[in-house]
Structure formats: structure tokens, C-alpha cells
Short mmCIF file of C-alpha atoms and ligand atoms in Angstrom, two decimals:
data_model
loop_
_atom_site.label_atom_id
_atom_site.label_comp_id
_atom_site.label_asym_id
_atom_site.label_seq_id
_atom_site.Cartn_x
_atom_site.Cartn_y
_atom_site.Cartn_z
CA MET A 11 -65.97 -40.73 -83.32
CA LYS A 12 -66.10 -39.46 -87.47
CA TRP A 13 -63.28 -37.78 -89.24
CA ASP A 14 -64.97 -35.04 -91.70
CA ARG A 15 -61.94 -32.40 -92.64
CA LYS A 16 -61.41 -32.91 -96.04
CA ASP A 17 -58.03 -30.48 -95.36
CA LEU A 18 -55.19 -31.15 -92.96
CA LEU A 19 -53.39 -28.25 -92.72
CA GLY A 20 -52.11 -26.88 -89.13
CA ILE A 21 -52.59 -28.74 -85.25
CA GLN A 22 -53.83 -25.21 -83.76
CA GLU A 23 -57.56 -26.18 -85.48
CA LEU A 24 -57.40 -29.98 -84.23
CA SER A 25 -59.15 -30.99 -81.15
CA LYS A 26 -57.30 -33.30 -78.60
CA GLU A 27 -60.31 -35.37 -79.68
CA GLU A 28 -58.77 -35.54 -83.39
CA ILE A 29 -55.08 -35.48 -82.80
CA LEU A 30 -55.75 -38.83 -79.90
CA PHE A 31 -58.20 -39.84 -83.38
CA ILE A 32 -55.00 -40.12 -85.86
CA LEU A 33 -52.48 -40.94 -83.11
CA ASP A 34 -55.13 -44.41 -82.70
CA THR A 35 -55.60 -44.76 -86.09
CA ALA A 36 -51.77 -44.87 -86.84
CA GLU A 37 -51.44 -47.48 -84.10
CA SER A 38 -53.21 -49.67 -86.52
CA PHE A 39 -50.95 -49.41 -89.14
CA LYS A 40 -47.96 -49.73 -88.10
CA ASP A 41 -47.63 -53.30 -88.06
CA ILE A 42 -48.35 -52.77 -92.28
CA SER A 43 -44.38 -51.75 -92.28
CA LYS A 44 -43.21 -54.57 -90.36
CA ARG A 45 -44.54 -57.31 -92.77
CA GLU A 46 -43.14 -59.49 -95.57
CA ILE A 47 -45.32 -58.35 -98.04
CA LYS A 48 -45.64 -54.13 -96.95
CA LYS A 49 -48.69 -53.73 -98.80
CA VAL A 50 -52.94 -53.36 -98.75
CA PRO A 51 -54.62 -52.26 -100.94
CA THR A 52 -57.03 -49.58 -98.55
CA LEU A 53 -56.17 -46.45 -101.04
CA ARG A 54 -56.00 -48.99 -104.27
CA GLY A 55 -57.23 -46.71 -107.36
CA LYS A 56 -56.42 -42.96 -105.29
CA THR A 57 -53.59 -40.47 -105.60
CA VAL A 58 -51.45 -38.30 -104.27
CA ILE A 59 -49.76 -36.20 -105.70
CA THR A 60 -46.25 -34.44 -103.10
CA LEU A 61 -45.76 -31.15 -104.48
CA PHE A 62 -42.10 -29.57 -102.32
CA TYR A 63 -40.77 -25.96 -102.59
CA GLU A 64 -38.66 -26.96 -100.41
CA PRO A 65 -36.19 -29.54 -99.48
CA SER A 66 -37.01 -32.58 -97.79
CA THR A 67 -35.84 -36.26 -96.84
CA ARG A 68 -38.34 -37.51 -93.83
CA THR A 69 -41.75 -35.66 -95.17
CA ARG A 70 -41.70 -36.77 -98.51
CA THR A 71 -40.79 -40.13 -98.55
CA SER A 72 -42.55 -41.05 -95.57
CA PHE A 73 -45.68 -39.62 -97.77
CA GLU A 74 -44.61 -41.95 -100.68
CA ILE A 75 -44.44 -44.57 -98.69
CA ALA A 76 -47.26 -44.52 -96.29
CA ALA A 77 -49.40 -43.89 -99.96
CA LYS A 78 -47.31 -46.86 -101.67
CA ARG A 79 -47.67 -49.32 -98.26
CA LEU A 80 -51.94 -48.26 -98.89
CA SER A 81 -51.78 -48.65 -103.09
CA ALA A 82 -52.52 -45.47 -103.96
CA ASP A 83 -50.54 -43.93 -107.08
CA THR A 84 -48.13 -41.34 -106.18
CA ILE A 85 -46.52 -38.77 -108.60
CA ASN A 86 -43.63 -36.38 -106.66
CA ILE A 87 -43.04 -32.66 -107.56
CA SER A 88 -40.30 -30.55 -106.90
CA ALA A 89 -40.58 -26.76 -107.37
CA SER A 90 -36.39 -26.66 -109.12
CA THR A 91 -37.98 -29.61 -112.08
CA SER A 92 -41.67 -28.32 -112.46
CA SER A 93 -42.79 -25.13 -114.34
CA TYR A 94 -42.42 -22.60 -111.44
CA VAL A 95 -38.83 -22.30 -112.59
CA LYS A 96 -40.61 -20.97 -115.68
CA GLY A 97 -42.40 -18.25 -113.25
CA GLU A 98 -45.94 -20.51 -112.59
CA THR A 99 -47.71 -19.33 -109.85
CA LEU A 100 -48.05 -21.23 -107.36
CA LYS A 101 -52.07 -21.36 -107.81
CA ASP A 102 -51.64 -22.00 -111.65
CA THR A 103 -49.77 -25.11 -110.42
CA ALA A 104 -52.33 -26.16 -107.72
CA LYS A 105 -55.57 -25.68 -110.54
CA ASN A 106 -53.59 -27.51 -113.28
CA LEU A 107 -52.77 -30.55 -110.98
CA GLU A 108 -56.89 -30.38 -109.82
CA SER A 109 -57.30 -30.91 -113.70
CA MET A 110 -55.27 -34.74 -113.38
CA LYS A 111 -58.14 -35.63 -110.79
CA PRO A 112 -55.17 -36.05 -107.29
CA ASP A 113 -57.15 -37.25 -104.48
CA ALA A 114 -54.47 -34.82 -102.29
CA ILE A 115 -51.74 -32.85 -102.28
CA VAL A 116 -49.16 -32.78 -99.41
CA ILE A 117 -47.26 -29.31 -99.86
CA ARG A 118 -44.25 -27.72 -98.40
CA HIS A 119 -43.95 -24.02 -99.51
CA SER A 120 -41.90 -21.49 -97.47
CA MET A 121 -44.64 -19.12 -97.32
CA PRO A 122 -47.03 -19.49 -94.12
CA GLY A 123 -50.55 -20.12 -94.80
CA ALA A 124 -49.91 -21.54 -99.02
CA PRO A 125 -51.46 -25.20 -97.73
CA HIS A 126 -54.52 -22.47 -96.84
CA MET A 127 -54.66 -20.58 -99.44
CA LEU A 128 -54.26 -24.45 -101.83
CA SER A 129 -57.01 -25.35 -99.59
CA LYS A 130 -59.39 -22.76 -100.69
CA ILE A 131 -59.46 -23.41 -104.57
CA ILE A 132 -58.96 -27.02 -104.68
CA ASP A 133 -61.25 -29.90 -103.68
CA SER A 134 -58.82 -32.68 -103.42
CA SER A 135 -57.73 -32.74 -99.96
CA VAL A 136 -54.47 -30.92 -98.99
CA ILE A 137 -51.86 -31.93 -96.50
CA ASN A 138 -49.75 -29.84 -94.46
CA GLY A 139 -46.27 -31.33 -95.33
CA GLY A 140 -44.53 -27.91 -93.68
CA ASP A 141 -45.74 -24.17 -94.75
CA GLY A 142 -42.50 -22.01 -93.67
CA ALA A 143 -42.07 -21.47 -89.93
CA HIS A 144 -45.79 -21.82 -89.54
CA GLU A 145 -46.80 -25.36 -88.37
CA HIS A 146 -45.61 -28.59 -89.77
CA PRO A 147 -48.80 -30.47 -88.71
CA THR A 148 -47.62 -34.49 -89.54
CA GLN A 149 -44.00 -34.20 -87.40
CA ALA A 150 -45.86 -32.65 -84.02
CA LEU A 151 -48.29 -35.83 -85.45
CA LEU A 152 -45.53 -38.55 -85.33
CA ASP A 153 -43.84 -36.68 -82.65
CA LEU A 154 -46.90 -36.77 -79.66
CA PHE A 155 -47.56 -40.82 -81.67
CA THR A 156 -43.62 -41.95 -80.25
CA MET A 157 -43.85 -40.10 -76.96
CA ARG A 158 -46.83 -41.99 -76.44
CA GLU A 159 -45.50 -45.07 -77.27
CA LYS A 160 -42.20 -44.73 -75.93
CA LYS A 161 -43.30 -43.09 -72.15
CA GLY A 162 -47.27 -44.40 -72.39
CA LYS A 163 -48.67 -41.36 -71.91
CA ILE A 164 -49.34 -37.92 -72.99
CA ASP A 165 -50.75 -35.69 -70.09
CA GLY A 166 -47.97 -35.55 -67.25
CA LEU A 167 -44.83 -35.40 -69.23
CA LYS A 168 -42.35 -32.51 -68.66
CA VAL A 169 -41.60 -31.04 -72.24
CA ALA A 170 -38.47 -29.72 -72.84
CA ILE A 171 -38.37 -28.10 -76.88
CA ILE A 172 -34.31 -26.57 -76.83
CA GLY A 173 -33.11 -23.99 -80.22
CA ASP A 174 -34.46 -21.66 -82.54
CA LEU A 175 -37.91 -21.45 -81.38
CA SER A 176 -38.44 -18.60 -83.39
CA HIS A 177 -38.27 -19.93 -86.68
CA SER A 178 -39.50 -23.46 -85.63
CA ARG A 179 -43.14 -24.09 -87.39
CA VAL A 180 -41.86 -27.86 -85.84
CA ALA A 181 -41.84 -26.39 -82.47
CA ARG A 182 -44.87 -24.08 -83.23
CA SER A 183 -47.08 -27.55 -83.92
CA ASN A 184 -45.78 -29.45 -81.36
CA ILE A 185 -46.25 -26.74 -79.12
CA PHE A 186 -50.10 -26.19 -80.32
CA ALA A 187 -50.35 -30.08 -79.72
CA LEU A 188 -49.40 -30.18 -76.31
CA THR A 189 -51.01 -27.73 -74.50
CA LYS A 190 -54.31 -29.66 -75.65
CA PHE A 191 -52.65 -32.01 -73.31
CA LYS A 192 -51.92 -31.67 -69.80
CA THR A 193 -48.17 -31.04 -69.92
CA GLU A 194 -45.19 -28.99 -68.42
CA ILE A 195 -43.69 -27.46 -71.55
CA VAL A 196 -40.13 -25.29 -71.05
CA CYS A 197 -38.75 -23.58 -74.28
CA SER A 198 -34.54 -22.67 -74.32
CA GLY A 199 -32.40 -20.98 -76.37
CA PRO A 200 -30.53 -18.01 -76.88
CA PRO A 201 -32.90 -14.64 -76.44
CA THR A 202 -32.87 -13.63 -80.08
CA MET A 203 -34.32 -17.35 -80.52
CA ILE A 204 -37.05 -17.14 -78.93
CA PRO A 205 -39.66 -15.21 -79.96
CA PRO A 206 -41.62 -11.89 -77.55
CA HIS A 207 -45.11 -13.59 -75.69
CA LEU A 208 -44.10 -16.79 -75.89
CA GLU A 209 -45.63 -18.01 -72.85
CA ASP A 210 -48.94 -16.02 -74.59
CA LEU A 211 -48.97 -19.78 -76.10
CA GLY A 212 -49.07 -21.42 -72.46
CA VAL A 213 -45.27 -22.73 -72.26
CA LYS A 214 -41.93 -21.26 -69.79
CA VAL A 215 -39.55 -19.99 -71.20
CA GLU A 216 -36.69 -20.99 -69.42
CA TYR A 217 -32.88 -19.37 -71.08
CA ASP A 218 -30.49 -20.91 -68.94
CA ILE A 219 -30.55 -25.16 -70.83
CA ASN A 220 -29.72 -26.97 -67.99
CA LYS A 221 -32.58 -24.98 -65.67
CA ALA A 222 -34.48 -26.13 -69.02
CA VAL A 223 -33.43 -29.97 -69.25
CA LEU A 224 -34.36 -30.63 -65.10
CA ASP A 225 -36.86 -33.21 -64.98
CA ALA A 226 -37.37 -33.43 -68.49
CA ASP A 227 -39.21 -37.04 -69.68
CA VAL A 228 -38.67 -36.00 -73.30
CA ILE A 229 -36.06 -33.68 -74.65
CA MET A 230 -36.41 -31.83 -77.78
CA MET A 231 -33.82 -30.51 -79.86
CA LEU A 232 -34.25 -28.11 -82.65
CA ARG A 233 -32.07 -27.08 -85.70
CA ILE A 234 -30.68 -23.48 -86.28
CA GLN A 235 -33.36 -22.59 -89.70
CA LYS A 236 -29.65 -21.43 -91.27
CA GLU A 237 -32.84 -21.05 -94.92
CA ARG A 238 -34.78 -18.85 -92.54
CA GLY A 239 -31.64 -16.20 -91.54
CA GLY A 240 -31.28 -18.12 -87.96
CA VAL A 241 -27.53 -17.83 -87.83
CA SER A 242 -27.77 -13.70 -88.03
CA TYR A 243 -29.63 -14.50 -84.80
CA ILE A 244 -26.26 -15.59 -82.74
CA PRO A 245 -22.85 -14.49 -82.38
CA SER A 246 -21.64 -17.29 -83.67
CA ILE A 247 -22.81 -21.00 -83.92
CA LYS A 248 -19.62 -22.24 -81.49
CA GLU A 249 -20.54 -20.07 -79.26
CA TYR A 250 -24.42 -21.73 -79.62
CA SER A 251 -23.15 -24.65 -79.39
CA THR A 252 -21.27 -24.59 -76.66
CA ILE A 253 -24.08 -22.80 -74.38
CA TYR A 254 -27.33 -24.68 -76.22
CA GLY A 255 -25.40 -27.67 -78.09
CA LEU A 256 -27.01 -30.91 -76.36
CA ARG A 257 -24.66 -33.24 -74.11
CA LYS A 258 -24.44 -36.06 -72.13
CA GLU A 259 -23.61 -33.77 -69.19
CA HIS A 260 -27.77 -32.15 -70.07
CA VAL A 261 -29.34 -35.11 -70.44
CA GLU A 262 -28.11 -36.40 -67.16
CA LYS A 263 -29.93 -33.45 -64.95
CA ALA A 264 -32.87 -34.96 -66.84
CA LYS A 265 -35.34 -38.03 -65.78
CA ASN A 266 -33.67 -41.55 -65.11
CA ASP A 267 -36.11 -42.53 -68.65
CA VAL A 268 -35.71 -39.05 -70.58
CA ILE A 269 -36.06 -39.55 -74.48
CA ILE A 270 -33.98 -37.19 -76.34
CA MET A 271 -35.83 -35.59 -80.21
CA HIS A 272 -34.77 -34.38 -83.44
CA PRO A 273 -37.20 -33.63 -86.71
CA GLY A 274 -34.27 -33.73 -88.16
CA PRO A 275 -32.54 -32.68 -90.79
CA MET A 276 -29.74 -32.84 -87.44
CA ASN A 277 -26.50 -30.60 -87.33
CA ARG A 278 -24.90 -33.15 -85.43
CA GLY A 279 -21.93 -30.62 -83.12
CA VAL A 280 -24.32 -27.99 -83.68
CA GLU A 281 -27.28 -28.45 -81.39
CA ILE A 282 -26.54 -32.23 -80.75
CA THR A 283 -23.28 -34.22 -79.91
CA ASP A 284 -22.63 -37.22 -81.60
CA GLU A 285 -23.03 -39.23 -78.28
CA VAL A 286 -26.62 -37.59 -76.84
CA ALA A 287 -27.67 -38.17 -80.58
CA ASP A 288 -26.61 -42.27 -81.43
CA GLY A 289 -27.18 -42.63 -77.16
CA PRO A 290 -29.43 -44.95 -75.49
CA TYR A 291 -32.25 -42.02 -74.95
CA SER A 292 -32.22 -40.99 -78.20
CA VAL A 293 -35.76 -41.84 -79.95
CA ILE A 294 -34.58 -39.80 -83.07
CA PHE A 295 -34.59 -43.01 -85.95
CA ASP A 296 -38.26 -44.13 -84.07
CA GLN A 297 -40.13 -40.82 -85.25
CA VAL A 298 -38.64 -41.23 -89.02
CA GLU A 299 -40.58 -44.67 -88.84
CA ASN A 300 -43.65 -43.53 -86.58
CA GLY A 301 -44.03 -40.85 -89.14
CA VAL A 302 -44.99 -43.58 -92.21
CA ALA A 303 -47.50 -44.58 -89.30
CA VAL A 304 -48.80 -41.35 -88.87
CA ARG A 305 -49.05 -40.35 -92.81
CA MET A 306 -50.67 -44.12 -93.40
CA ALA A 307 -53.21 -42.83 -90.88
CA ILE A 308 -53.85 -39.72 -92.63
CA LEU A 309 -54.39 -40.46 -95.93
CA PHE A 310 -57.02 -42.77 -94.70
CA LEU A 311 -58.45 -39.88 -92.71
CA LEU A 312 -58.81 -37.79 -95.67
CA ILE A 313 -59.51 -39.85 -98.29
CA GLY A 314 -59.82 -43.14 -97.12
CA GLY A 315 -63.72 -42.74 -97.57
CA GLU A 316 -65.64 -45.72 -95.95
CA ALA A 317 -62.68 -48.24 -96.76
N1 CP B 402 -38.65 -32.97 -89.87
C1 CP B 402 -38.18 -32.86 -91.60
O1 CP B 402 -39.80 -32.28 -91.72
O2 CP B 402 -37.61 -33.32 -91.51
P1 CP B 402 -37.74 -32.95 -94.10
O3 CP B 402 -37.01 -31.74 -94.09
O4 CP B 402 -35.95 -34.20 -94.21
O5 CP B 402 -38.71 -33.27 -94.18
#
């Protein structure tokens, strides 16, 4: 297939074929990170800006590493060190950056729709690095890449997504992606953290975590989004971790070859125990490794032209 999108704004609008095309492209990039010289000239002469209004360890670093491994020039801008603190609007910041002719801007913002707004006013490719509680498309793509790598398929998987679903852009993007495949998705968490009508997205809701993880191929844990008021939805962190924190006894109810995923950052001892996070079924650091290959693929498809 031929890629003809300027931007990557969300999973919702992608077809299954486009998702598979990104994953297949990422496969071909994964080896580059294992070489002694981890660099190819594919994006030489291109410029990628990361514009982050929220903190990030994985997304920003892996986009920068992905761009550098493809020989693009990279510039990182954080809200705290930009003219945002002097009152500049996102629109003005974007127009100013656009004047310096970048090829792609990766944006993370607390406002849902911020990347979509940017994509309408600038010619550079816009990549959504997470917009509020809306979408985190590159996370879902690296999650699907990891599922396919570990399980050999996506169709047929039972995926349990557990935690603060009401505030999770990772959960939304994963649900949008997984429902394009023949998967069974079970969401679990306290009733206050399960949005009304979640089933309308094509998932099952099961408040009992023990039932949610039963025979699961994949267990995806979510963090309580403290920065979006998540803690006010539960009586206490202690009660939450007692009922919804993933422990060995839950993992034993899943399939024998279950994989445990977490997008990070993890709150160890809250949604997941050390024993599970560092245990034999955990693929949490494989997700991070795969994030580089998936983001290389996305940059290549969006700004690589016919390279
Ligand atoms: N998964 C994820 O988005 O992590 P960061 O917030 O560290 O980028």
C-alpha cells in the first residue's frame, strides 16, 4: 500500500491496513537499533521538532532517538522553557516554528484536539504524542507491535485493560486499534474509573479484576492519572491497590503464556507489584524498545517521501 497521510493524529481514523502497514514498516527498522552503528541516512536533511507541554520520558526520548537513527536533525521544546510561560498561544508557537521549516512536529498537550488544531494551520507533518485523555496513537501502535511480536498474531487475542480507563488516552487508542481486529477486550477498574457507555466502543466491562484476567493473552495495566484528577475517583490509593493492583495471583488466572504490559510510567505498588512488573511475563521494557522502531516507521512514512 502507499502511505498518503500528512499527519498521525489518532488511531480512530486509521484503517486496519494502515495499522498493519506501520507495524510491518517498523519490523524493517527494528534491526537498525541492534547494529554497532545505529544510523541510516533515510531522513538526512529533515528536521523533527518535539513540542511537549506535558512531561514525558519514553515518548519524547524515543521520537528523538528514532529521528536521530534516521539521520534527521532534532530539536526539543518543553513548555517550561518556551515562550508559553510568557503567554504565547499554541497557535502562535506553531506558526513561529513552522516559519523555521521543520518537516515534522511531535506534540504532546493536555488539551484534547491540540494536534488536530495544529495540523490545520501548519504544512509540516503533525504527530500526536498524547492529547489530554483523548489519544496516544504511537503508544497503541507500539503496543500492537509488541503483542504481535510476542504472540505471533493480533486477531484472536483476549486483552484485559485494567485501571483508570476514564482518563487514559492509552486505553482509548488501544481500544480503537484492537477493535479493528478480531479481539476480545475486557476493561476492568473501579466503577468511578469506567466511563459510561464504554461498551459502545466494542469492549466488555467486568468490575471484578479476577474475572477480567481469566484466560487473558494480554494484561495491560494503566496508571491512575493523578494529573487529571484520577485520585479523587477512588476512596484511597491503598484500597485501589488492594482491589485493582496486579499481583501474581491474578497473573496465574490468565493464560500460561500471558504477557503483562504497561505504557509507563509505572506506579509500583499501586497498579502493579514489583514481582509482576519485573517477572517472567512482563514485556514492559520490550514495549519501550519497540517504541523506537515504531516511531522510526512513523517518521519515515510521514516525511520520508520516496526514500
Ligand atoms: N507511555 C508514555 O507515554 O510515557 P511517557 O509519558 O514517559 O512519554
